[in-house]
Short mmCIF file of C-alpha atoms in Angstrom, two decimals:
data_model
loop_
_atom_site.label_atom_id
_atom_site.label_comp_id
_atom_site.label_asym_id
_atom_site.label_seq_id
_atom_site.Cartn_x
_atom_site.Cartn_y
_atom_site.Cartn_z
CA UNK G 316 -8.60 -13.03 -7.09
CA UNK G 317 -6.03 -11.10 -5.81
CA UNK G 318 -5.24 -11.19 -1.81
CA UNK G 319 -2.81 -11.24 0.51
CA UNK G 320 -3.94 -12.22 4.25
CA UNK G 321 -2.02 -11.27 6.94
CA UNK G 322 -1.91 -12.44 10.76
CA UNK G 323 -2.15 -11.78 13.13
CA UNK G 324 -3.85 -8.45 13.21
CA UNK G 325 -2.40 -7.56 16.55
CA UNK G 326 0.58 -8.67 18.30
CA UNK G 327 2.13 -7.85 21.99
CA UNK G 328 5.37 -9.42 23.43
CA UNK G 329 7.96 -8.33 26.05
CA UNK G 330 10.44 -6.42 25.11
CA UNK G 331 13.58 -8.82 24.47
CA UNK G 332 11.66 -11.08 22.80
CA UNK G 333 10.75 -11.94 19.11
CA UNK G 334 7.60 -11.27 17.38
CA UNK G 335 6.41 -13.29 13.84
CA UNK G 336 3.67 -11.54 11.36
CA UNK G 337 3.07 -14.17 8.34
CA UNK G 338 1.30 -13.25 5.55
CA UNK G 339 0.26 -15.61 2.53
CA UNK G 340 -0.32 -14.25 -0.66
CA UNK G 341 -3.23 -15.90 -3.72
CA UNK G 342 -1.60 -15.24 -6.93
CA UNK G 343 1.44 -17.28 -7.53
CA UNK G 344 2.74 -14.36 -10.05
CA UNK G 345 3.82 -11.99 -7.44
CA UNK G 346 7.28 -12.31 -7.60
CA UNK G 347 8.25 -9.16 -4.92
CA UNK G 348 7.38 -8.88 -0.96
CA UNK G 349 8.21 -5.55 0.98
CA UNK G 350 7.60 -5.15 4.43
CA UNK G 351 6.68 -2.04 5.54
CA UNK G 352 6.59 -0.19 9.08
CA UNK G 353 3.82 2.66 9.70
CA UNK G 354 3.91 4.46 12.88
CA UNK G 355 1.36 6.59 14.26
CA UNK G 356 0.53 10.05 12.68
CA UNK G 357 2.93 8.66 9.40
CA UNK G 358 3.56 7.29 6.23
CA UNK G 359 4.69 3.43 5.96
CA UNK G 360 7.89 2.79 5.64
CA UNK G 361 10.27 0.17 3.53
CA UNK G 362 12.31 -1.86 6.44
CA UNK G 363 13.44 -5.09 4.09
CA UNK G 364 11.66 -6.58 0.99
CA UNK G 365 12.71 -10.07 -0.61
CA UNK G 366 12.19 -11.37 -4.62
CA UNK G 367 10.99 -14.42 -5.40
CA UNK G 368 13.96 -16.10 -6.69
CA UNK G 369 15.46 -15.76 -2.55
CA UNK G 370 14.41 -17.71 0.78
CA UNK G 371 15.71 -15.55 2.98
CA UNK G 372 17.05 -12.32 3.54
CA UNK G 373 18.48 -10.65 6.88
CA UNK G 374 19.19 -7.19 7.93
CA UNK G 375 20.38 -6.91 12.03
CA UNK G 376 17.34 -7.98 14.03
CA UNK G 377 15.01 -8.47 10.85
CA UNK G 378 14.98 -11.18 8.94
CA UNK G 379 11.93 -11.93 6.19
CA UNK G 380 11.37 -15.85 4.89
CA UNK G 381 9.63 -16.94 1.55
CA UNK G 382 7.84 -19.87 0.57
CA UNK G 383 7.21 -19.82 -2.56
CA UNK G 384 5.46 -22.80 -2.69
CA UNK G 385 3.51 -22.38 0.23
CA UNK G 386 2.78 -18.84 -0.89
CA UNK G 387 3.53 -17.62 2.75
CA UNK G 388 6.07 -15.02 3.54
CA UNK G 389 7.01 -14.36 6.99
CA UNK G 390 8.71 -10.94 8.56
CA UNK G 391 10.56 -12.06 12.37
CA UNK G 392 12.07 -9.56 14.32
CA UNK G 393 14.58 -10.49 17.44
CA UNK G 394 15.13 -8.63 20.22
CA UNK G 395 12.21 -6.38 20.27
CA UNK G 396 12.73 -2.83 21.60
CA UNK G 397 9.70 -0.21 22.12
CA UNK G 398 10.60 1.37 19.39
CA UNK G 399 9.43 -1.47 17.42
CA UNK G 400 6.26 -0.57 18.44
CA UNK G 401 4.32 -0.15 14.87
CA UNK G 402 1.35 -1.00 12.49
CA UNK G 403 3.03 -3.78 10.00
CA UNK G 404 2.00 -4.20 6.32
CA UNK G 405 3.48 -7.35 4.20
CA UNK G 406 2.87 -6.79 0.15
CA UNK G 407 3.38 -8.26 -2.60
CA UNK G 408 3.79 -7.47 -6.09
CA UNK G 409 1.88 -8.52 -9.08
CA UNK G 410 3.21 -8.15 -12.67
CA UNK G 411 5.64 -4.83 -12.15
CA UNK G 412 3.50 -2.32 -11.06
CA UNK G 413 0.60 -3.19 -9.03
CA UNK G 414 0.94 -3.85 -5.17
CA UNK G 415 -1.97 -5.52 -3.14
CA UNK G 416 -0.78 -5.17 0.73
CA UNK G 417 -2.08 -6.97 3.59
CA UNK G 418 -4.33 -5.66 6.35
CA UNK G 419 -1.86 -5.03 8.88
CA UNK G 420 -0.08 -5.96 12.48
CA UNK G 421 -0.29 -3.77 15.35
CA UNK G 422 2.46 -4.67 17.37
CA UNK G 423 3.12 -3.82 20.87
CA UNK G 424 6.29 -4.43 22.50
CA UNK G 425 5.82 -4.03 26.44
CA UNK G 426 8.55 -3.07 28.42
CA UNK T 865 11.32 12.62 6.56
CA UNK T 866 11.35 10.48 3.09
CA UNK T 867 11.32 13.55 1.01
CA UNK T 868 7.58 13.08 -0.46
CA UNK T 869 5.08 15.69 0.80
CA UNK T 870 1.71 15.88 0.68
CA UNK T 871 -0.66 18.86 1.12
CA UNK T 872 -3.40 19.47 3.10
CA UNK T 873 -2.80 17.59 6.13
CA UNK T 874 -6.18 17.37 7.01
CA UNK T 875 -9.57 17.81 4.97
CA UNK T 876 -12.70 18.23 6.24
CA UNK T 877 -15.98 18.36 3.86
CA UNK T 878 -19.35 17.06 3.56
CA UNK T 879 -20.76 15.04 1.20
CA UNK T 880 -21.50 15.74 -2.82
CA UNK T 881 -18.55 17.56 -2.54
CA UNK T 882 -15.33 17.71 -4.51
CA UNK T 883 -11.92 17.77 -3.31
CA UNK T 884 -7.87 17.87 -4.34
CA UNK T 885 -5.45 16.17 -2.71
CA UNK T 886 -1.68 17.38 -3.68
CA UNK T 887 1.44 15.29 -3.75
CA UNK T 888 5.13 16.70 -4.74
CA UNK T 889 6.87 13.24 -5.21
CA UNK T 890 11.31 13.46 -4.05
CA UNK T 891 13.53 14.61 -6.02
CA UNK T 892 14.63 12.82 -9.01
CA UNK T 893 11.63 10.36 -8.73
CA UNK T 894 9.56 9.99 -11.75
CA UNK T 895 6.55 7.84 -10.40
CA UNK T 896 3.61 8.69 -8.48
CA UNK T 897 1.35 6.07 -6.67
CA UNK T 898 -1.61 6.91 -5.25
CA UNK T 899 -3.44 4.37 -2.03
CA UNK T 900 -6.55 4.67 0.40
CA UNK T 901 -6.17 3.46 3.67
CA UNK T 902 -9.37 3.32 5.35
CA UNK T 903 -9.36 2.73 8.84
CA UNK T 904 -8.08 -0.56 10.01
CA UNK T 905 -7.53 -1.50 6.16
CA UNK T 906 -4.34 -2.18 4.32
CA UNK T 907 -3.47 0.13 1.48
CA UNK T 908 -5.47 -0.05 -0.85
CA UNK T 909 -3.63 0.99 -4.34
CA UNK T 910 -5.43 3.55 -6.81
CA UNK T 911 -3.36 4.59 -9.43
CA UNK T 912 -0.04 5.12 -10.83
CA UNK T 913 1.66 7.71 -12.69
CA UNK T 914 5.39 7.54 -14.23
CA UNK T 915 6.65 10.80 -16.08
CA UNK T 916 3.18 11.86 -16.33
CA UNK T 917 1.15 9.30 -17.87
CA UNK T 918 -0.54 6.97 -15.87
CA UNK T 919 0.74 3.46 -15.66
CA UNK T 920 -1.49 1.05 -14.07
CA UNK T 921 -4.45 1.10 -12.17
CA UNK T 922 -6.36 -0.45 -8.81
CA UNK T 923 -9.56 0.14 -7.63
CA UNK T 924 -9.89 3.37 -8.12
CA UNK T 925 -13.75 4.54 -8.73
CA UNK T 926 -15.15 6.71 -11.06
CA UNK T 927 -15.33 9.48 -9.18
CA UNK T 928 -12.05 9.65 -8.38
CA UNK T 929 -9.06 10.91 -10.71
CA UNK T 930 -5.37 12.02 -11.01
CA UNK T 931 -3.00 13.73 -13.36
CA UNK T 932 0.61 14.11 -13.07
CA UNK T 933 1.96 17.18 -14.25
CA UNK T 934 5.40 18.40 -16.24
CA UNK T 935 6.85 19.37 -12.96
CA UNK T 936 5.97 15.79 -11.72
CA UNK T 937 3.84 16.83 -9.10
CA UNK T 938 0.11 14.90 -8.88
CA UNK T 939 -3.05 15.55 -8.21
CA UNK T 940 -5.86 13.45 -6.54
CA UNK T 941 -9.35 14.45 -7.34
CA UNK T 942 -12.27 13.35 -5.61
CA UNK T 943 -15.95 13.61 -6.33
CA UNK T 944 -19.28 13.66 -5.54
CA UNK T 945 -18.06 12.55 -2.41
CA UNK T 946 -19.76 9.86 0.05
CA UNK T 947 -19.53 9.32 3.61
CA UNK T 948 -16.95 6.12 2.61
CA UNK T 949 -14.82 8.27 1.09
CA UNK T 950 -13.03 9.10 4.52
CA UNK T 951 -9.81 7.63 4.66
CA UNK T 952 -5.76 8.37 4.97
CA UNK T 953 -4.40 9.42 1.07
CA UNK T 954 -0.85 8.77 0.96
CA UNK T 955 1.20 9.07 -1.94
CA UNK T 956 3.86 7.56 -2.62
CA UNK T 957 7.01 7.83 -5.51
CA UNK T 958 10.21 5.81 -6.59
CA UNK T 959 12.54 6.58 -9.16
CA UNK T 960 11.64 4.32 -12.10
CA UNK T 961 8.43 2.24 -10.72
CA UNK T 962 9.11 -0.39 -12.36
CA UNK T 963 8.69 -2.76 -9.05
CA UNK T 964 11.32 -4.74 -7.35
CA UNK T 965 13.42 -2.84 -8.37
CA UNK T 966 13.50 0.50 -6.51
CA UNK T 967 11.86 1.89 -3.35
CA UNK T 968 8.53 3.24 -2.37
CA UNK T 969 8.65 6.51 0.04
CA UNK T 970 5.22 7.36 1.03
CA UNK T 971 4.26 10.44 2.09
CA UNK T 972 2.58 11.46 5.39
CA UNK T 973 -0.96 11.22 3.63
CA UNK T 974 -3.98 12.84 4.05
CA UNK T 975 -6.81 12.82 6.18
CA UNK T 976 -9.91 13.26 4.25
CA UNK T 977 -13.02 13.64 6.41
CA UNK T 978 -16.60 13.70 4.73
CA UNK T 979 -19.61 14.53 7.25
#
């Protein structure tokens, strides 16, 4: 069926430091991956997204891998700040319209 | 702000009831989408309009409906409602929705709260 795990479910690390939420998707179709960022009392928000036919793809301190192979996708984010302090949802797309999203990362980033 | 609202904030009911969730998508964006988040869940997708026709569907249950209207506003209807049914509504809209290949911008969602 259609799932995408995600891990782990909570995350803390010192500010400065990087933090790594993988997620691994079932159906070998989805050829889309957003990341999104929801912070408390809000909607998620878009903060990169890679297509399947791309490894990697970089924007200032985040940076999102694919596998395609491995069906894992991976979002890393350098240089934490508080700010970065957020519930985490991978996704991924199946066919052109329908989403399935993971289960989400707390992350804490301790100052 | 990412331009989509949402109305009511908060909803508080009890169960059997029936309820309407609002969503006015941004401007110039023709699709709707529609998720439950239930607490510590992902999103859970519903239901999708585009220029007001729906376009695809999740697991959305019977009970439940939407419409999308000329304006492009849509509508989340709820009924016969159960105590499971309490959960974060967000709303979401892009320009085309044809996926990959332009942006979801949720809304703040709504809490719906059945007793």
């Amino acid at each position: 069926g259609e799932n995408v795990e995600q891990h782990p479910s909570t995350l803390s690390v010192q500010e400065g430091d990087s933090a790594v939420i993988k997620c691994t998707y079932s159906d070998s179709a989805s050829n889309y991956f957003p990341w999104y960022k929801q912070e408390l009392g809000k909607g998620p928000q878009l903060i990169i997204d890679i297509r399947s036919n791309v490894g990697e793809k970089k924007d200032q301190r985040i940076a999102v891998t694919l596998n395609k192979t491995a069906k894992h996708f991976s979002l890393h984010i350098t240089e934490t700040q508080p700010e970065d302090s957020a519930v985490y949802f991978c996704a991924a797309l199946k066919g052109t319209y329908k989403y399935i999203f993971g289960t989400g990362t707390r992350l804490k980033v301790l100052a | 702000d990412s331009g989509v609202t949402q109305t009511p904030k908060h909803l508080i009911t009890a169960t059997g009831q029936r309820v309407t969730l609002r969503c006015s998508p941004r401007s110039g964006d023709l699709s709707v989408y529609w998720y439950q988040q239930s607490l510590d869940q992902g999103l859970q997708f519903l239901i999708q309009y585009y220029n007001g026709e729906e376009r695809a569907k999740g697991n959305i249950l019977e009970r439940f409906s939407a419409q999308q209207f000329p304006d492009l506003h849509s509508e989340l209807n709820l009924s016969s409602l159960e105590l499971g049914d309490s959960a974060l509504y967000f709303c979401a809209s892009s320009v085309v929705g044809g996926g990959g290949t332009d942006t979801q911008y949720f809304g703040p969602g709504t809490r719906l709260t059945v007793l």
